[in-house]
Amino acid sequence: MDDPQAPHRLPRRARLKRQREERILDAAATVISRKGYHQATIHEIAELADVADGTIYNYFSGKPDLLIGLMARLADVEQLPAELVAALQGDGRSFFVAAFDQRLGHMLQGEELLKAILPQVFVDPELGRLFHREYLLRIASVLEHYVQAQVDLGQIRPVDVPLTVRLVQAVFVGLLFLRVAGDATVADRWSEMARSVADLFFDGLSPAGSG
Amino acid sequence: MDDPQAPHRLPRRARLKRQREERILDAAATVISRKGYHQATIHEIAELADVADGTIYNYFSGKPDLLIGLMARLADVEQLPAELVAALQGDGRSFFVAAFDQRLGHMLQGEELLKAILPQVFVDPELGRLFHREYLLRIASVLEHYVQAQVDLGQIRPVDVPLTVRLVQAVFVGLLFLRVAGDATVADRWSEMARSVADLFFDGLSPAGSG
Amino acid sequence: MDDPQAPHRLPRRARLKRQREERILDAAATVISRKGYHQATIHEIAELADVADGTIYNYFSGKPDLLIGLMARLADVEQLPAELVAALQGDGRSFFVAAFDQRLGHMLQGEELLKAILPQVFVDPELGRLFHREYLLRIASVLEHYVQAQVDLGQIRPVDVPLTVRLVQAVFVGLLFLRVAGDATVADRWSEMARSVADLFFDGLSPAGSG
Amino acid sequence: MDDPQAPHRLPRRARLKRQREERILDAAATVISRKGYHQATIHEIAELADVADGTIYNYFSGKPDLLIGLMARLADVEQLPAELVAALQGDGRSFFVAAFDQRLGHMLQGEELLKAILPQVFVDPELGRLFHREYLLRIASVLEHYVQAQVDLGQIRPVDVPLTVRLVQAVFVGLLFLRVAGDATVADRWSEMARSVADLFFDGLSPAGSG
DNA sequence: TATGAATGAGGGTTCATTCAT
DNA sequence: TATGAATGAACCCTCATTCAT
């Protein structure tokens, strides 16, 4: 039971510590995303994490440090490509729809993280740089590789790749914003969104044959 | 009668009041964009506006109301149609570029303003709804009429108008976000942005002739 | 119309001033009795009196002085006996019922004055002395004369007059208190109160014949 | 086990907490009775209680809650019946005198408290209701039972019990008012008060034999 | 004399952080 | 190391009072 050669890499103490840290971050993500950074109180986070207020300070140096901790989790975005590899089989448009759809869904439910972090990103320079480097740029990089590949394959016409990728990210972020802001049109048609964006992006607005 | 040179439309009192309100909003924009809504204190705003703390409450009902006041400035929607009328002469793409460009520029003038407001909008549901109603929806309505007209004229292929308009707004808002978040690609190429978006939106990503 | 020898004793200016002062006191009585002294604001009083905030300071030196002004009005209590003279015809008990009834009714409706003043009376020593001298003592004095007369007439058995009067006043104040505090029994049977008190005071609780 | 001498029932922590709450209430009673509820500041109360301002909020939800805490002390109703039981031996009048006397004395110990609370009760409807429910009604209930019993025993003539009880309470509250308001007659003869009230209530004002 | 906007001191309350246990 | 009560700085807002017009 207290097996010293247990199959775990970490001693029990360390494992418990790690778990507790995770619980705290989970709680922070939940509370902050629900109320915003400033309305969230250490006390409420501690309560949800089922630890004492003071305990949080054994794991994080203060409230701002919690945000940094949350940001670090965004690195887990790397799992993304893995999930989408399957869709890479199909043509560019299919992949786009699948990927966009998956991300939109992911965002909306679980990923309160962004909603928790974004506002502060604009205000805290350190956080801003971190966010840009760890999140936006990382995703942009993945997308750029992919779009470039599609261009090379002739599936997409020769475009300015970095710029195009930014536009894709912009629509993505913008749609989230509209939804959060309460736009009924966007909310009602959320499920068709990925396809609509794909239609627009791939076919354009020009009348058929006018290109 | 008691205004021999009548150089002003408003009596002095009213003019002073108006000016003071402007000064307060200016100060609020500056302080809030510098520190974020919550870090900004009424006291600091009052100091910058060179009024007493209490005076602010003669003009705004409270801190949230200051944000609403800033939003009203940001919207400034009235002049939009007028400016767009000129561009309505050209074809759809030209108009789109002109309008989008104009709006992006306008926004940027108020970039400080945006940095002050957007994060709050994302986090405060009531403010979000307000922003949506007072700003996004108004613009959406104008755009819908225009896009519908272009479709009727055959300049744009038959698309789902409301949805398409949302996508345009999404790119717009999203680009602002990326810029404010510090994305270098977006910032560096801000001036070509309108054209790039138009290219993407009108021609699509599909290789020529594949549509 | 602007008759210099008008039948008024005071010049028009002075009369207007007097009227305005009355309006301010009326408003003060209403607002203070409704919200209590501290919750009542000069602004609200000014609004109700239909004058500007600053104007009040031309008539009263400050908020506390308003209370003194209201207290002065309590002197008008002297009208009381006049109203009751009619009842003096009957026997002691009839008079008691009539008087008590009249005062209870009077208190409940118009005389917000007391409710406005009482709380402060406990806190402000000057006001306290004033209240005791101008109100409680004045009424006590009237009552004492009356009770003494009744005793002399043999309508009331020889009692300690001052003390008895205090007990009457105590029941009176206490009943108001119970009513204001929300006692249902007292409120429901308000109209029979004067008679009940008279029954108790005149007949006592002792079983008939046991006295 | 970790309390070798076990001299206390409560663990140290809990005892300290209890003590601190008492200290806060003591301070509140002192400051509020000295200055009145509104003039009393949390800061001053905290200072007198020798705690930090914020500490008060660990014990009371806010300033109004402090008043409620004081009221709870004032009521202290539990011990009432016990004390009265002894007096229940004698006849109705003896009991009345004993009980009334005891309560008047008890109240006076807490005169400071009363001065702190009563004015608010008069002005704040919610507090008034609370006072009524937690204090007046409880006592009324006890008294009703007793008076009914006395009526059944023939010690008191058949009266309207609830109403009579209210009148007793009214005298009680009213006497406190007069005393607190500074009436010399009431103050000087406080010790004979219970007997005087009993005389009045039991024998009435009517001349002997006239009932 | 009336006005009503400007003033700014003051107060209740919150909450991140500390630290004795 | 966990606890959670104590701390007290900081902030929003109110409102009595002043004073230029």
PDB file of N, CA and C in Angstrom, chain A residues 50-114:
ATOM      1  N   ASP A  50     -11.430  23.343  -2.567  1.00  0.00           N
ATOM      2  CA  ASP A  50     -11.481  22.619  -1.310  1.00  0.00           C
ATOM      3  C   ASP A  50     -10.160  22.700  -0.539  1.00  0.00           C
ATOM      4  N   VAL A  51      -9.578  23.874  -0.568  1.00  0.00           N
ATOM      5  CA  VAL A  51      -8.398  24.120   0.264  1.00  0.00           C
ATOM      6  C   VAL A  51      -8.635  25.413   1.029  1.00  0.00           C
ATOM      7  N   ALA A  52      -7.756  25.688   1.962  1.00  0.00           N
ATOM      8  CA  ALA A  52      -7.881  26.940   2.692  1.00  0.00           C
ATOM      9  C   ALA A  52      -7.296  28.077   1.864  1.00  0.00           C
ATOM     10  N   ASP A  53      -7.763  29.271   2.153  1.00  0.00           N
ATOM     11  CA  ASP A  53      -7.270  30.434   1.412  1.00  0.00           C
ATOM     12  C   ASP A  53      -5.744  30.471   1.395  1.00  0.00           C
ATOM     13  N   GLY A  54      -5.192  30.304   2.579  1.00  0.00           N
ATOM     14  CA  GLY A  54      -3.753  30.434   2.701  1.00  0.00           C
ATOM     15  C   GLY A  54      -2.976  29.407   1.892  1.00  0.00           C
ATOM     16  N   THR A  55      -3.581  28.245   1.719  1.00  0.00           N
ATOM     17  CA  THR A  55      -2.885  27.178   0.998  1.00  0.00           C
ATOM     18  C   THR A  55      -2.501  27.590  -0.421  1.00  0.00           C
ATOM     19  N   ILE A  56      -3.370  28.368  -1.023  1.00  0.00           N
ATOM     20  CA  ILE A  56      -3.100  28.789  -2.394  1.00  0.00           C
ATOM     21  C   ILE A  56      -1.752  29.483  -2.492  1.00  0.00           C
ATOM     22  N   TYR A  57      -1.381  30.156  -1.410  1.00  0.00           N
ATOM     23  CA  TYR A  57      -0.119  30.902  -1.440  1.00  0.00           C
ATOM     24  C   TYR A  57       1.088  29.995  -1.261  1.00  0.00           C
ATOM     25  N   ASN A  58       0.828  28.734  -0.981  1.00  0.00           N
ATOM     26  CA  ASN A  58       1.933  27.782  -0.989  1.00  0.00           C
ATOM     27  C   ASN A  58       2.213  27.289  -2.401  1.00  0.00           C
ATOM     28  N   TYR A  59       1.294  27.548  -3.288  1.00  0.00           N
ATOM     29  CA  TYR A  59       1.456  27.060  -4.656  1.00  0.00           C
ATOM     30  C   TYR A  59       1.665  28.193  -5.656  1.00  0.00           C
ATOM     31  N   PHE A  60       1.096  29.321  -5.351  1.00  0.00           N
ATOM     32  CA  PHE A  60       1.227  30.466  -6.262  1.00  0.00           C
ATOM     33  C   PHE A  60       1.570  31.703  -5.448  1.00  0.00           C
ATOM     34  N   SER A  61       2.348  32.539  -6.051  1.00  0.00           N
ATOM     35  CA  SER A  61       2.866  33.662  -5.267  1.00  0.00           C
ATOM     36  C   SER A  61       1.800  34.729  -5.008  1.00  0.00           C
ATOM     37  N   GLY A  62       0.702  34.648  -5.736  1.00  0.00           N
ATOM     38  CA  GLY A  62      -0.356  35.639  -5.548  1.00  0.00           C
ATOM     39  C   GLY A  62      -1.393  35.484  -6.633  1.00  0.00           C
ATOM     40  N   LYS A  63      -2.339  36.376  -6.636  1.00  0.00           N
ATOM     41  CA  LYS A  63      -3.424  36.241  -7.597  1.00  0.00           C
ATOM     42  C   LYS A  63      -2.924  36.332  -9.045  1.00  0.00           C
ATOM     43  N   PRO A  64      -2.051  37.269  -9.338  1.00  0.00           N
ATOM     44  CA  PRO A  64      -1.594  37.348 -10.726  1.00  0.00           C
ATOM     45  C   PRO A  64      -0.916  36.062 -11.180  1.00  0.00           C
ATOM     46  N   ASP A  65      -0.202  35.447 -10.256  1.00  0.00           N
ATOM     47  CA  ASP A  65       0.514  34.236 -10.618  1.00  0.00           C
ATOM     48  C   ASP A  65      -0.440  33.118 -11.013  1.00  0.00           C
ATOM     49  N   LEU A  66      -1.631  33.162 -10.524  1.00  0.00           N
ATOM     50  CA  LEU A  66      -2.619  32.150 -10.930  1.00  0.00           C
ATOM     51  C   LEU A  66      -2.880  32.244 -12.424  1.00  0.00           C
ATOM     52  N   LEU A  67      -2.929  33.471 -12.909  1.00  0.00           N
ATOM     53  CA  LEU A  67      -3.178  33.653 -14.340  1.00  0.00           C
ATOM     54  C   LEU A  67      -2.038  33.076 -15.164  1.00  0.00           C
ATOM     55  N   ILE A  68      -0.835  33.315 -14.688  1.00  0.00           N
ATOM     56  CA  ILE A  68       0.320  32.754 -15.389  1.00  0.00           C
ATOM     57  C   ILE A  68       0.199  31.231 -15.406  1.00  0.00           C
ATOM     58  N   GLY A  69      -0.206  30.690 -14.286  1.00  0.00           N
ATOM     59  CA  GLY A  69      -0.394  29.255 -14.219  1.00  0.00           C
ATOM     60  C   GLY A  69      -1.431  28.777 -15.223  1.00  0.00           C
ATOM     61  N   LEU A  70      -2.488  29.518 -15.359  1.00  0.00           N
ATOM     62  CA  LEU A  70      -3.523  29.133 -16.317  1.00  0.00           C
ATOM     63  C   LEU A  70      -2.990  29.224 -17.743  1.00  0.00           C
ATOM     64  N   MET A  71      -2.226  30.245 -17.974  1.00  0.00           N
ATOM     65  CA  MET A  71      -1.693  30.434 -19.314  1.00  0.00           C
ATOM     66  C   MET A  71      -0.825  29.252 -19.722  1.00  0.00           C
ATOM     67  N   ALA A  72      -0.064  28.776 -18.754  1.00  0.00           N
ATOM     68  CA  ALA A  72       0.815  27.644 -19.046  1.00  0.00           C
ATOM     69  C   ALA A  72       0.007  26.472 -19.578  1.00  0.00           C
ATOM     70  N   ARG A  73      -1.201  26.373 -19.088  1.00  0.00           N
ATOM     71  CA  ARG A  73      -2.048  25.267 -19.548  1.00  0.00           C
ATOM     72  C   ARG A  73      -2.406  25.378 -21.013  1.00  0.00           C
ATOM     73  N   LEU A  74      -2.369  26.562 -21.510  1.00  0.00           N
ATOM     74  CA  LEU A  74      -2.737  26.737 -22.919  1.00  0.00           C
ATOM     75  C   LEU A  74      -1.760  26.001 -23.823  1.00  0.00           C
ATOM     76  N   ALA A  75      -0.579  25.733 -23.276  1.00  0.00           N
ATOM     77  CA  ALA A  75       0.390  24.978 -24.057  1.00  0.00           C
ATOM     78  C   ALA A  75      -0.205  23.633 -24.461  1.00  0.00           C
ATOM     79  N   ASP A  76      -1.136  23.166 -23.689  1.00  0.00           N
ATOM     80  CA  ASP A  76      -1.768  21.887 -24.001  1.00  0.00           C
ATOM     81  C   ASP A  76      -2.538  21.944 -25.300  1.00  0.00           C
ATOM     82  N   VAL A  77      -2.477  23.086 -25.924  1.00  0.00           N
ATOM     83  CA  VAL A  77      -3.144  23.224 -27.216  1.00  0.00           C
ATOM     84  C   VAL A  77      -2.499  22.300 -28.239  1.00  0.00           C
ATOM     85  N   GLU A  78      -1.286  21.928 -27.942  1.00  0.00           N
ATOM     86  CA  GLU A  78      -0.571  21.072 -28.903  1.00  0.00           C
ATOM     87  C   GLU A  78      -1.327  19.795 -29.234  1.00  0.00           C
ATOM     88  N   GLN A  79      -2.181  19.391 -28.313  1.00  0.00           N
ATOM     89  CA  GLN A  79      -2.937  18.176 -28.630  1.00  0.00           C
ATOM     90  C   GLN A  79      -3.804  18.391 -29.857  1.00  0.00           C
ATOM     91  N   LEU A  80      -4.112  19.603 -30.101  1.00  0.00           N
ATOM     92  CA  LEU A  80      -5.005  19.905 -31.207  1.00  0.00           C
ATOM     93  C   LEU A  80      -4.681  19.165 -32.488  1.00  0.00           C
ATOM     94  N   PRO A  81      -3.498  19.358 -33.037  1.00  0.00           N
ATOM     95  CA  PRO A  81      -3.243  18.736 -34.333  1.00  0.00           C
ATOM     96  C   PRO A  81      -3.562  17.252 -34.298  1.00  0.00           C
ATOM     97  N   ALA A  82      -3.161  16.584 -33.230  1.00  0.00           N
ATOM     98  CA  ALA A  82      -3.394  15.152 -33.124  1.00  0.00           C
ATOM     99  C   ALA A  82      -4.851  14.815 -33.409  1.00  0.00           C
ATOM    100  N   GLU A  83      -5.734  15.564 -32.802  1.00  0.00           N
ATOM    101  CA  GLU A  83      -7.148  15.253 -32.988  1.00  0.00           C
ATOM    102  C   GLU A  83      -7.598  15.444 -34.430  1.00  0.00           C
ATOM    103  N   LEU A  84      -6.871  16.305 -35.094  1.00  0.00           N
ATOM    104  CA  LEU A  84      -7.336  16.660 -36.432  1.00  0.00           C
ATOM    105  C   LEU A  84      -6.643  15.887 -37.530  1.00  0.00           C
ATOM    106  N   VAL A  85      -5.664  15.124 -37.157  1.00  0.00           N
ATOM    107  CA  VAL A  85      -4.906  14.375 -38.161  1.00  0.00           C
ATOM    108  C   VAL A  85      -5.844  13.574 -39.052  1.00  0.00           C
ATOM    109  N   ALA A  86      -6.835  12.988 -38.439  1.00  0.00           N
ATOM    110  CA  ALA A  86      -7.788  12.188 -39.205  1.00  0.00           C
ATOM    111  C   ALA A  86      -8.363  12.990 -40.358  1.00  0.00           C
ATOM    112  N   ALA A  87      -8.697  14.222 -40.058  1.00  0.00           N
ATOM    113  CA  ALA A  87      -9.342  15.037 -41.079  1.00  0.00           C
ATOM    114  C   ALA A  87      -8.370  15.453 -42.179  1.00  0.00           C
ATOM    115  N   LEU A  88      -7.120  15.308 -41.934  1.00  0.00           N
ATOM    116  CA  LEU A  88      -6.132  15.737 -42.926  1.00  0.00           C
ATOM    117  C   LEU A  88      -6.209  14.905 -44.202  1.00  0.00           C
ATOM    118  N   GLN A  89      -6.835  13.749 -44.082  1.00  0.00           N
ATOM    119  CA  GLN A  89      -6.989  12.879 -45.250  1.00  0.00           C
ATOM    120  C   GLN A  89      -7.733  13.591 -46.363  1.00  0.00           C
ATOM    121  N   GLY A  90      -8.817  14.188 -46.014  1.00  0.00           N
ATOM    122  CA  GLY A  90      -9.696  14.765 -47.035  1.00  0.00           C
ATOM    123  C   GLY A  90      -9.100  15.978 -47.713  1.00  0.00           C
ATOM    124  N   ASP A  91      -9.907  16.631 -48.499  1.00  0.00           N
ATOM    125  CA  ASP A  91      -9.444  17.813 -49.205  1.00  0.00           C
ATOM    126  C   ASP A  91      -9.385  18.993 -48.238  1.00  0.00           C
ATOM    127  N   GLY A  92      -8.885  20.103 -48.708  1.00  0.00           N
ATOM    128  CA  GLY A  92      -8.686  21.283 -47.881  1.00  0.00           C
ATOM    129  C   GLY A  92      -9.954  21.753 -47.208  1.00  0.00           C
ATOM    130  N   ARG A  93     -11.017  21.759 -47.966  1.00  0.00           N
ATOM    131  CA  ARG A  93     -12.252  22.287 -47.408  1.00  0.00           C
ATOM    132  C   ARG A  93     -12.799  21.403 -46.291  1.00  0.00           C
ATOM    133  N   SER A  94     -12.752  20.116 -46.511  1.00  0.00           N
ATOM    134  CA  SER A  94     -13.237  19.207 -45.470  1.00  0.00           C
ATOM    135  C   SER A  94     -12.444  19.392 -44.186  1.00  0.00           C
ATOM    136  N   PHE A  95     -11.143  19.467 -44.379  1.00  0.00           N
ATOM    137  CA  PHE A  95     -10.305  19.644 -43.202  1.00  0.00           C
ATOM    138  C   PHE A  95     -10.645  20.944 -42.469  1.00  0.00           C
ATOM    139  N   PHE A  96     -10.780  21.980 -43.253  1.00  0.00           N
ATOM    140  CA  PHE A  96     -11.085  23.277 -42.666  1.00  0.00           C
ATOM    141  C   PHE A  96     -12.358  23.218 -41.829  1.00  0.00           C
ATOM    142  N   VAL A  97     -13.386  22.621 -42.435  1.00  0.00           N
ATOM    143  CA  VAL A  97     -14.660  22.525 -41.724  1.00  0.00           C
ATOM    144  C   VAL A  97     -14.501  21.721 -40.442  1.00  0.00           C
ATOM    145  N   ALA A  98     -13.844  20.609 -40.554  1.00  0.00           N
ATOM    146  CA  ALA A  98     -13.683  19.753 -39.378  1.00  0.00           C
ATOM    147  C   ALA A  98     -12.918  20.473 -38.277  1.00  0.00           C
ATOM    148  N   ALA A  99     -11.820  21.080 -38.680  1.00  0.00           N
ATOM    149  CA  ALA A  99     -10.974  21.736 -37.688  1.00  0.00           C
ATOM    150  C   ALA A  99     -11.694  22.923 -37.029  1.00  0.00           C
ATOM    151  N   PHE A 100     -12.254  23.758 -37.849  1.00  0.00           N
ATOM    152  CA  PHE A 100     -12.931  24.945 -37.351  1.00  0.00           C
ATOM    153  C   PHE A 100     -14.074  24.545 -36.422  1.00  0.00           C
ATOM    154  N   ASP A 101     -14.808  23.550 -36.876  1.00  0.00           N
ATOM    155  CA  ASP A 101     -15.935  23.067 -36.097  1.00  0.00           C
ATOM    156  C   ASP A 101     -15.469  22.559 -34.735  1.00  0.00           C
ATOM    157  N   GLN A 102     -14.458  21.763 -34.788  1.00  0.00           N
ATOM    158  CA  GLN A 102     -13.946  21.186 -33.543  1.00  0.00           C
ATOM    159  C   GLN A 102     -13.501  22.280 -32.583  1.00  0.00           C
ATOM    160  N   ARG A 103     -12.808  23.252 -33.097  1.00  0.00           N
ATOM    161  CA  ARG A 103     -12.307  24.321 -32.234  1.00  0.00           C
ATOM    162  C   ARG A 103     -13.442  25.179 -31.658  1.00  0.00           C
ATOM    163  N   LEU A 104     -14.397  25.487 -32.522  1.00  0.00           N
ATOM    164  CA  LEU A 104     -15.526  26.302 -32.041  1.00  0.00           C
ATOM    165  C   LEU A 104     -16.234  25.591 -30.899  1.00  0.00           C
ATOM    166  N   GLY A 105     -16.477  24.302 -31.118  1.00  0.00           N
ATOM    167  CA  GLY A 105     -17.165  23.534 -30.083  1.00  0.00           C
ATOM    168  C   GLY A 105     -16.341  23.493 -28.810  1.00  0.00           C
ATOM    169  N   HIS A 106     -15.084  23.184 -28.979  1.00  0.00           N
ATOM    170  CA  HIS A 106     -14.183  23.088 -27.856  1.00  0.00           C
ATOM    171  C   HIS A 106     -14.189  24.380 -27.039  1.00  0.00           C
ATOM    172  N   MET A 107     -14.059  25.461 -27.758  1.00  0.00           N
ATOM    173  CA  MET A 107     -14.061  26.773 -27.137  1.00  0.00           C
ATOM    174  C   MET A 107     -15.307  26.982 -26.295  1.00  0.00           C
ATOM    175  N   LEU A 108     -16.425  26.666 -26.895  1.00  0.00           N
ATOM    176  CA  LEU A 108     -17.662  27.066 -26.284  1.00  0.00           C
ATOM    177  C   LEU A 108     -17.919  26.351 -24.982  1.00  0.00           C
ATOM    178  N   GLN A 109     -17.609  25.069 -24.973  1.00  0.00           N
ATOM    179  CA  GLN A 109     -17.902  24.366 -23.723  1.00  0.00           C
ATOM    180  C   GLN A 109     -16.776  24.505 -22.723  1.00  0.00           C
ATOM    181  N   GLY A 110     -15.786  23.662 -22.884  1.00  0.00           N
ATOM    182  CA  GLY A 110     -14.808  23.550 -21.808  1.00  0.00           C
ATOM    183  C   GLY A 110     -13.862  24.724 -21.673  1.00  0.00           C
ATOM    184  N   GLU A 111     -13.517  25.288 -22.764  1.00  0.00           N
ATOM    185  CA  GLU A 111     -12.386  26.187 -22.679  1.00  0.00           C
ATOM    186  C   GLU A 111     -12.755  27.559 -22.121  1.00  0.00           C
ATOM    187  N   GLU A 112     -13.122  27.530 -20.873  1.00  0.00           N
ATOM    188  CA  GLU A 112     -13.386  28.791 -20.180  1.00  0.00           C
ATOM    189  C   GLU A 112     -12.091  29.556 -19.981  1.00  0.00           C
ATOM    190  N   LEU A 113     -11.038  28.818 -20.173  1.00  0.00           N
ATOM    191  CA  LEU A 113      -9.728  29.379 -19.915  1.00  0.00           C
ATOM    192  C   LEU A 113      -9.530  30.712 -20.613  1.00  0.00           C
ATOM    193  N   LEU A 114      -9.858  30.729 -21.874  1.00  0.00           N
ATOM    194  CA  LEU A 114      -9.639  31.938 -22.656  1.00  0.00           C
ATOM    195  C   LEU A 114     -10.436  33.095 -22.100  1.00  0.00           C
TER     196      LEU A 114
END
